[in-house]
Short mmCIF file of C-alpha atoms and ligand atoms in Angstrom, two decimals:
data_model
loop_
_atom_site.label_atom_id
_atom_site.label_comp_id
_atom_site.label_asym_id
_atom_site.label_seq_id
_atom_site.Cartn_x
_atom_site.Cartn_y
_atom_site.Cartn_z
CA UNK A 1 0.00 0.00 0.00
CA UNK A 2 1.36 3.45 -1.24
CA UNK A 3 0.18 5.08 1.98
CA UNK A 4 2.28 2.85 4.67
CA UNK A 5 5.40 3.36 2.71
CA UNK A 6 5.26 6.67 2.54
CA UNK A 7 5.03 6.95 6.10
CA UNK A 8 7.69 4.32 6.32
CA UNK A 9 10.40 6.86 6.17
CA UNK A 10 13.65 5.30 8.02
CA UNK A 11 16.56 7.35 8.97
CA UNK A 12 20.45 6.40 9.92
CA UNK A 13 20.29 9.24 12.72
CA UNK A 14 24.22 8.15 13.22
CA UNK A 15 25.40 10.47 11.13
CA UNK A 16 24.29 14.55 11.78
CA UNK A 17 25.05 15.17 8.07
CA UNK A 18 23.91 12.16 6.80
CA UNK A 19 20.55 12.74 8.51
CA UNK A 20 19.76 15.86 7.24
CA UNK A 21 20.43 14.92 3.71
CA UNK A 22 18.13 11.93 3.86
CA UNK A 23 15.00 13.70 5.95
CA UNK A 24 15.20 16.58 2.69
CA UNK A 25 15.24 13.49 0.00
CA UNK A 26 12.30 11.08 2.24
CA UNK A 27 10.42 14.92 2.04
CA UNK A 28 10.74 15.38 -1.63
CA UNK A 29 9.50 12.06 -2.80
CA UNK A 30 7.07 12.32 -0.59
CA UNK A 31 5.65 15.44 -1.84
CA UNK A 32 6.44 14.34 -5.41
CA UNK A 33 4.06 11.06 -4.55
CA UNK A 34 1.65 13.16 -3.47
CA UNK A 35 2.09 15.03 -6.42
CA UNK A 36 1.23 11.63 -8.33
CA UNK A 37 -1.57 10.72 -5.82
CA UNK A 38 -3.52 14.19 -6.79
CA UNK A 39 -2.78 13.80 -10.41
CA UNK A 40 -4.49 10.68 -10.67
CA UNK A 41 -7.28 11.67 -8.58
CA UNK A 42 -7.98 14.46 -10.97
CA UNK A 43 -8.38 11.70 -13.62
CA UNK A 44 -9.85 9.11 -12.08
CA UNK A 45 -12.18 10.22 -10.11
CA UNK A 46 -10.59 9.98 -6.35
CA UNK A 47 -11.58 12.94 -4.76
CA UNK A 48 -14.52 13.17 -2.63
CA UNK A 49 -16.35 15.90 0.19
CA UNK A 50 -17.10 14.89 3.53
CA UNK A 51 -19.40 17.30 5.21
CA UNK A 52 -19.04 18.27 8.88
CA UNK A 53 -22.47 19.49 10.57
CA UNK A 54 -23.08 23.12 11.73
CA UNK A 55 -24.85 23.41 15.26
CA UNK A 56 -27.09 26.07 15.41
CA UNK A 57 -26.16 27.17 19.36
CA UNK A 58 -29.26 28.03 20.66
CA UNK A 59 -31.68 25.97 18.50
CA UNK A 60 -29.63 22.79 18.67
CA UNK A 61 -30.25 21.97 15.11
CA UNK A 62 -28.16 21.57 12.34
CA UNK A 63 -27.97 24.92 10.31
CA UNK A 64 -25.03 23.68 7.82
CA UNK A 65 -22.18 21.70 6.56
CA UNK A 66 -18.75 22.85 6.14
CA UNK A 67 -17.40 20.70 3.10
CA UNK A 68 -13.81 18.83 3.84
CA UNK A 69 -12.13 17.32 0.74
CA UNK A 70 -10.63 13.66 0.93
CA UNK A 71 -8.64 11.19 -1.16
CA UNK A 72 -11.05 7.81 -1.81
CA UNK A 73 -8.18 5.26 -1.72
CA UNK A 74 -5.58 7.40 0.78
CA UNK A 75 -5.84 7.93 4.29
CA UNK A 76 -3.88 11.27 3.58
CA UNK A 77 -4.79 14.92 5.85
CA UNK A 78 -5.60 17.53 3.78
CA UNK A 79 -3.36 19.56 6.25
CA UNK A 80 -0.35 17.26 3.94
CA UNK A 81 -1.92 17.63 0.50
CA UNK A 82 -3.50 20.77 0.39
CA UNK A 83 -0.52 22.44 0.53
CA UNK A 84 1.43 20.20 -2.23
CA UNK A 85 -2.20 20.98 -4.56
CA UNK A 86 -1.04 24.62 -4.04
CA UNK A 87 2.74 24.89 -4.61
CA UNK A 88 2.68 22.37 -7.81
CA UNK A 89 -0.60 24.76 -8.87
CA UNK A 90 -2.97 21.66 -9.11
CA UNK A 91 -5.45 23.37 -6.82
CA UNK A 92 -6.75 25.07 -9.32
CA UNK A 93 -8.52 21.62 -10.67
CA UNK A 94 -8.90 20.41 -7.33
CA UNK A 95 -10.38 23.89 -6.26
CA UNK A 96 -12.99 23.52 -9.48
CA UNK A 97 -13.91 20.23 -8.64
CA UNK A 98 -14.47 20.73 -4.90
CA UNK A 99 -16.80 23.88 -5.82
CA UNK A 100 -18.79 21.80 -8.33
CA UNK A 101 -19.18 18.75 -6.31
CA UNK A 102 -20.70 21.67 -3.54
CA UNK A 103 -23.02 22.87 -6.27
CA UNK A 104 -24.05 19.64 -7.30
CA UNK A 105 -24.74 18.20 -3.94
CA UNK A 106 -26.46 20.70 -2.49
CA UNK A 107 -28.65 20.89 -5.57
CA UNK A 108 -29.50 17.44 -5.12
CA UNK A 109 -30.33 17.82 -1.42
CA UNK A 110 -32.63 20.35 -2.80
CA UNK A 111 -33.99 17.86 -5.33
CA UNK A 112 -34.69 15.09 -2.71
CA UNK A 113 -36.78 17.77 -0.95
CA UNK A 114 -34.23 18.32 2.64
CA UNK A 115 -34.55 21.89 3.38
CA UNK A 116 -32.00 23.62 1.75
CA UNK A 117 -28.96 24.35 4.43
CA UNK A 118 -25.97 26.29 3.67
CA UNK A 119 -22.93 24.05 2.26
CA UNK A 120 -19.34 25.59 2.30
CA UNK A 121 -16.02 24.81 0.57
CA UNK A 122 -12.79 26.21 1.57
CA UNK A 123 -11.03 28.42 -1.27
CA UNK A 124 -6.99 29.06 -0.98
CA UNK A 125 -5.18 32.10 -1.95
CA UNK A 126 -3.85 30.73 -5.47
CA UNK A 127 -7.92 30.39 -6.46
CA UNK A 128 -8.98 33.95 -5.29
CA UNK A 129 -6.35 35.42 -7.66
CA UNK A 130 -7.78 33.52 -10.14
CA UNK A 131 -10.26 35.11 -12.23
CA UNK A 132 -11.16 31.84 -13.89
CA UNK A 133 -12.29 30.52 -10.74
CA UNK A 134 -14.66 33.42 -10.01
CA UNK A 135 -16.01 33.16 -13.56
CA UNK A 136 -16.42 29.29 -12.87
CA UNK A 137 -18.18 30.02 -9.77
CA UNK A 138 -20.45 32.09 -11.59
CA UNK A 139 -21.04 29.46 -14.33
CA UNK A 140 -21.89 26.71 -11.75
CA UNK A 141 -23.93 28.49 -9.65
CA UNK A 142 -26.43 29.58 -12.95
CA UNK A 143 -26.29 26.49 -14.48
CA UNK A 144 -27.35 24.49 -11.16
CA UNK A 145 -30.06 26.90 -10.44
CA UNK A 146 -29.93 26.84 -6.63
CA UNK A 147 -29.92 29.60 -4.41
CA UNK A 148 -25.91 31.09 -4.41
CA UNK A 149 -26.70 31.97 -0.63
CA UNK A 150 -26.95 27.98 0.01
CA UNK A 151 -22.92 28.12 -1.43
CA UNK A 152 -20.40 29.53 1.53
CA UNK A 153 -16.81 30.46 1.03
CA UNK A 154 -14.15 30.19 3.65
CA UNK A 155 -11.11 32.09 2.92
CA UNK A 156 -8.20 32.42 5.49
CA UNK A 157 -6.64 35.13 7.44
CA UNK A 158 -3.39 34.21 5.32
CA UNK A 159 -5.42 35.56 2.11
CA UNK A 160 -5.88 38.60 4.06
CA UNK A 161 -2.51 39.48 4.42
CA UNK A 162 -1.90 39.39 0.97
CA UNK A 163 -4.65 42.23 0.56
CA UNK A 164 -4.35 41.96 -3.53
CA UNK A 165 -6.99 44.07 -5.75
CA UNK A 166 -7.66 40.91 -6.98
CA UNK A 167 -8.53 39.74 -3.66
CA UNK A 168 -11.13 42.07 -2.74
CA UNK A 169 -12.48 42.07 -6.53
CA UNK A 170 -12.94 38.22 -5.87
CA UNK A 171 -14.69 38.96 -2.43
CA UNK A 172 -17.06 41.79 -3.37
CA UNK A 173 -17.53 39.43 -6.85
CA UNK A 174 -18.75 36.55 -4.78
CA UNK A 175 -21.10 38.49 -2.26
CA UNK A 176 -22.47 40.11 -5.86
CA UNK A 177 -23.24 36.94 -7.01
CA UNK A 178 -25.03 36.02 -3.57
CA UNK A 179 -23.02 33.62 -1.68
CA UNK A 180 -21.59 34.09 1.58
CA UNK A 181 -18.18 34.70 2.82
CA UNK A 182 -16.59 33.38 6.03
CA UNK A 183 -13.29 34.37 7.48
CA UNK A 184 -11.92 31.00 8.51
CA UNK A 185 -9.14 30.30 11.55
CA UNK A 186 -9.55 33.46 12.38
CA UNK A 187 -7.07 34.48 15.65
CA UNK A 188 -4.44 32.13 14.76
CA UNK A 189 -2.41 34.47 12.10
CA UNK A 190 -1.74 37.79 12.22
CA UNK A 191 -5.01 39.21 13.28
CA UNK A 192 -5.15 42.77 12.25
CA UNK A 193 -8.80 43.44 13.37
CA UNK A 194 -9.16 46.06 11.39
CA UNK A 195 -9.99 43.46 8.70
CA UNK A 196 -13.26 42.82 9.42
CA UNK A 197 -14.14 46.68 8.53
CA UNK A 198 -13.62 46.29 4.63
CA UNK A 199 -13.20 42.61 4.19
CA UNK A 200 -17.24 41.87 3.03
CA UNK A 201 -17.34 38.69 5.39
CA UNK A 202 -20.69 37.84 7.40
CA UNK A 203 -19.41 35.68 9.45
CA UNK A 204 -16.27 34.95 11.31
CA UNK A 205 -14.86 30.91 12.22
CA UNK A 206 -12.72 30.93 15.54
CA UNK A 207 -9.74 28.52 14.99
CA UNK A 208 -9.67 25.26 17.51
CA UNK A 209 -6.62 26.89 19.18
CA UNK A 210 -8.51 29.60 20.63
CA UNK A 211 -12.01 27.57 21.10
CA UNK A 212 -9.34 25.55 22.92
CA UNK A 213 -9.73 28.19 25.47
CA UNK A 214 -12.78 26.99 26.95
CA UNK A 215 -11.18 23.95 28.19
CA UNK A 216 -10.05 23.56 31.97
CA UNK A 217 -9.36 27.03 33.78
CA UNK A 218 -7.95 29.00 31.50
CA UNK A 219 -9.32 32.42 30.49
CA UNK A 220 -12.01 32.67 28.28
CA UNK A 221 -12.07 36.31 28.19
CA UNK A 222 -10.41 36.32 24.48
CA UNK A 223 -13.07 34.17 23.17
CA UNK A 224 -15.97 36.38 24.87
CA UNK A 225 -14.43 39.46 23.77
CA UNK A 226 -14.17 38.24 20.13
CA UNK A 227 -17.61 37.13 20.10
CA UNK A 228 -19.07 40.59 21.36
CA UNK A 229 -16.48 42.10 18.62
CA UNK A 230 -18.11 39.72 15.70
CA UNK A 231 -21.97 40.81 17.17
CA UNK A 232 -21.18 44.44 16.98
CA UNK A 233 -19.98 44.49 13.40
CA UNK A 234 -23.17 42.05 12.58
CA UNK A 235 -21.15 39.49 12.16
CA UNK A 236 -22.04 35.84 12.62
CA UNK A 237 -19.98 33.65 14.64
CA UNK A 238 -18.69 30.05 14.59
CA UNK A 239 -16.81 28.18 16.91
CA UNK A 240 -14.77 25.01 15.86
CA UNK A 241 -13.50 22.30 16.58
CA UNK A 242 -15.63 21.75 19.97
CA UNK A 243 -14.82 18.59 21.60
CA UNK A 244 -16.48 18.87 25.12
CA UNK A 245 -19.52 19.73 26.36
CA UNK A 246 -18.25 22.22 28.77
CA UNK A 247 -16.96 24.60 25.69
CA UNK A 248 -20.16 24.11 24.25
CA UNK A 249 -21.88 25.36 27.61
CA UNK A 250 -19.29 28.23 28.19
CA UNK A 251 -19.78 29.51 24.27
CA UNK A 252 -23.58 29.77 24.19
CA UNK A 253 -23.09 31.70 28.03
CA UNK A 254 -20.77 34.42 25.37
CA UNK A 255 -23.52 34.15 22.70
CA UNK A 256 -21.81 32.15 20.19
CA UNK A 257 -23.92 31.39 16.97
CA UNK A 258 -22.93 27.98 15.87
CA UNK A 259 -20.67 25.85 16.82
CA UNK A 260 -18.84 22.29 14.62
CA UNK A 261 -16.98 20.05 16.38
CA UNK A 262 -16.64 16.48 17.51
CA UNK A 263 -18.77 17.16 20.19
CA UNK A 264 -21.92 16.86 17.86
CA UNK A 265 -20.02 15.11 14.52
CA UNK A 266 -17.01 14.37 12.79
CA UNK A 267 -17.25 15.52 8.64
CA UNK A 268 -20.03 12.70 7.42
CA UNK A 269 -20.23 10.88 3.62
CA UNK A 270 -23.32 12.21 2.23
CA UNK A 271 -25.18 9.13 2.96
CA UNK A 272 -24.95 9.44 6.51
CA UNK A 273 -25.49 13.80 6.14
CA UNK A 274 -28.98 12.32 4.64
CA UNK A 275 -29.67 10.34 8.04
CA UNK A 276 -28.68 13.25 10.67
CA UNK A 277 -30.15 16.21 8.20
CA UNK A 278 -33.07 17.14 10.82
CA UNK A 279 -32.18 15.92 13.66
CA UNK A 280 -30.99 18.04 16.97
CA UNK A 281 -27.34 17.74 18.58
CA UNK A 282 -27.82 19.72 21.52
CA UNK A 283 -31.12 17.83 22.47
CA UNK A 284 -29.31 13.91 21.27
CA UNK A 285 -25.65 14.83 23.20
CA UNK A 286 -27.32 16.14 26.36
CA UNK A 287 -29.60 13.33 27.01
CA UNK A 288 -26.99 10.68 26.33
CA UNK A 289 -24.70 13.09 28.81
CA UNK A 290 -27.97 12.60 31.37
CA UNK A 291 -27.92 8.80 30.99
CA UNK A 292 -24.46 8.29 31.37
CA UNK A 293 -24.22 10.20 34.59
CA UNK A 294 -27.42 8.01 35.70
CA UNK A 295 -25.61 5.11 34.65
P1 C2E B 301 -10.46 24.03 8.23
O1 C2E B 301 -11.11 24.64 7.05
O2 C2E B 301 -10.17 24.90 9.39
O3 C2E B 301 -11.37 22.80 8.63
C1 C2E B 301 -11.58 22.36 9.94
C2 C2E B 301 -10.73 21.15 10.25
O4 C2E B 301 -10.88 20.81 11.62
C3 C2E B 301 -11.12 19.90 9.47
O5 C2E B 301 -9.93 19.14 9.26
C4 C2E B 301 -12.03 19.18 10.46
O6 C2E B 301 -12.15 17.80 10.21
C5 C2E B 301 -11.30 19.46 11.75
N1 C2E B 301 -12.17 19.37 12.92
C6 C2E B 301 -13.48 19.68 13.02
N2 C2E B 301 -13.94 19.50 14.28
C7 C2E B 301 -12.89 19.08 15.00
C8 C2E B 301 -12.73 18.72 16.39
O7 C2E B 301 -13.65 18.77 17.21
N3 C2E B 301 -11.48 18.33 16.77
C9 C2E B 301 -10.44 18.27 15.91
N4 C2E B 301 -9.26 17.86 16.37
N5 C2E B 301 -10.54 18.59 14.59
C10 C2E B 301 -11.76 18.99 14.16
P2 C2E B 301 -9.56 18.52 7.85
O8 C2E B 301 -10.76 18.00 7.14
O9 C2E B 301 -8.42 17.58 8.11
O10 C2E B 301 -9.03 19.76 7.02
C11 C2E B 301 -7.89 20.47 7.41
C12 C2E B 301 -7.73 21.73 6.62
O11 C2E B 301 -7.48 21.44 5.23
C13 C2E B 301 -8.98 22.62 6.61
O12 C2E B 301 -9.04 23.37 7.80
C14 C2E B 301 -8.73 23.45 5.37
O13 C2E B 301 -7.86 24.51 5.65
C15 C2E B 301 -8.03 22.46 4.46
N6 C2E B 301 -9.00 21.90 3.48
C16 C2E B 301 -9.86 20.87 3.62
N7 C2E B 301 -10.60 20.70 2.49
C17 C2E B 301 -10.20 21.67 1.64
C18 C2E B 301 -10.59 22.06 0.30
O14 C2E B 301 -11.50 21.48 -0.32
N8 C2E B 301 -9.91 23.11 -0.27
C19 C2E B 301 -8.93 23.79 0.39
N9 C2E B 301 -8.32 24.82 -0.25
N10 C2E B 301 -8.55 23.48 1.64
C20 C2E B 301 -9.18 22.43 2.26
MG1 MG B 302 -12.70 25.80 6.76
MG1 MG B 303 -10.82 26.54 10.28
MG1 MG B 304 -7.67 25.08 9.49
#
């Protein structure tokens, strides 16, 4: 299997030199297999979305999915290939695909008759200085005929910084064609607040690592101030990567709007989105909280 040799990566350690040299060559093939893994998947069909829930805080239903995208046949991270799709450029396929497959699936939630919930797909720097992207958004979105506010676009703090024309052309094109924009990990780069005041976001994502916050003693006054910050500019916010209860108690006390997490689900295959589309994680996690404590 491809996937355990990769990871199979031995080193001599003896000699200081020696070690170094290999580590740079086992790092190279390895992002030149990758390279070969995403290649094929372009041709053969190997990519697919998993879609992680969206817990609407106070309602306890699910109010959308955030798309993730996966290799079929290779227990890869996207955290390793994402960034190999962008430096070799091949995110620009993968980043078509991924927006198409979004399109596509949520038109045929639509078709099945679910109530239409918001679906979004994560877009990297490389595609929002593409123009071809934009005008393939644009295409997709008319051609599948469902509502571009059901289509959600998370772009990163690291996009920010690069504060291109083309950029904010992409951002202002995308809220003119109707979909949404969400500022994604936001408080683990650079945060220069002053973002949020031109950036047309309506909604902000708090990275893990601060949500992290919420867990044992430490000070949640961060997370409380950035959720007041998000309310006053009208901003929606989202919490993620909840594991525990607790956080999820300590972030609807600071009037957080939705939370994802393990808590309530990890990113589902469609099939099992279409079992869990209705149902209500706040109401299903506390009472199986309740009968484990009652034994
Ligand atoms: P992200 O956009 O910040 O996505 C959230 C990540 O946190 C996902 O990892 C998700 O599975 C994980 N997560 C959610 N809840 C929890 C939790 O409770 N605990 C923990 N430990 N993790 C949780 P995933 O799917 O491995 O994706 C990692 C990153 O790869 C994403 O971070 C995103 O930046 C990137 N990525 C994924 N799919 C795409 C894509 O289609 N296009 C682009 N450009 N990037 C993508
Ligand atoms: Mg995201
Ligand atoms: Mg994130
Ligand atoms: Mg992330």
């Amino acid at each position: 299997n491809a996937d355990t040799a990769m990871y199979n990566v031995k080193h001599s350690g003896k000699n200081n030199y020696m070690f170094y040299s290999t580590e740079m060559k086992d790092e190279l093939r390895y992002r030149s297999q990758i390279e070969t893994i995403l290649r094929e998947a372009l041709r053969n069909d190997g990519f697919q979305l998993v879609y992680q829930p969206q817990v609407d805080v106070k309602a306890g239903n699910v109010t959308g999915f955030e798309a993730l995208l996966r290799l079929k046949e290779y227990n890869i991270a996207p955290d390793k290939f994402i960034p190999v799709a962008e430096e070799t450029g091949l995110i620009i396929e993968i980043g078509r695909w991924v927006a198409k497959e979004a399109v596509n699936q949520i038109a045929s939630w639509d078709s099945m008759g679910f109530e239409t919930k918001p679906v979004a797909i994560n877009v990297s720097s490389k595609q929002v200085k593409d123009y071809g992207f934009f005008e393939y958004l644009a295409q997709i979105l008319s051609e599948s005929g469902i509502n571009p506010d059901m289509l959600e676009i998370e772009i990163t703090e690291s996009i920010l910084l690069e504060n291109t024309e083309e950029s904010m052309g992409f951002f202002n094109g995308v809220r003119n064609l109707g979909c949404r924009l969400t500022l994604d990990d936001f408080g683990t780069g650079f945060s220069s607040l002053n973002y949020l005041t031109y950036i047309p976001v309506n909604k902000i994502k708090l990275d893990k690592s601060l949500s992290d916050k919420f867990l044992g003693f430490k000070d949640a006054k961060v997370v409380n101030s950035l959720i007041a910050l998000a309310h006053s500019l009208d901003l929606g916010i989202t919490a993620e990567g909840i594991e525990e209860w607790s956080q999820y108690e300590k972030l609807k006390a600071g009037g957080c709007d939705f939370i994802q997490g393990y808590l309530f689900s990890r990113p589902l295959g469609k099939d099992q989105v279409e079992k869990i589309y209705d149902i209500n994680f706040v109401d299903r996690i506390r009472k199986q909280l309740d009968m484990d404590a009652n034994g």
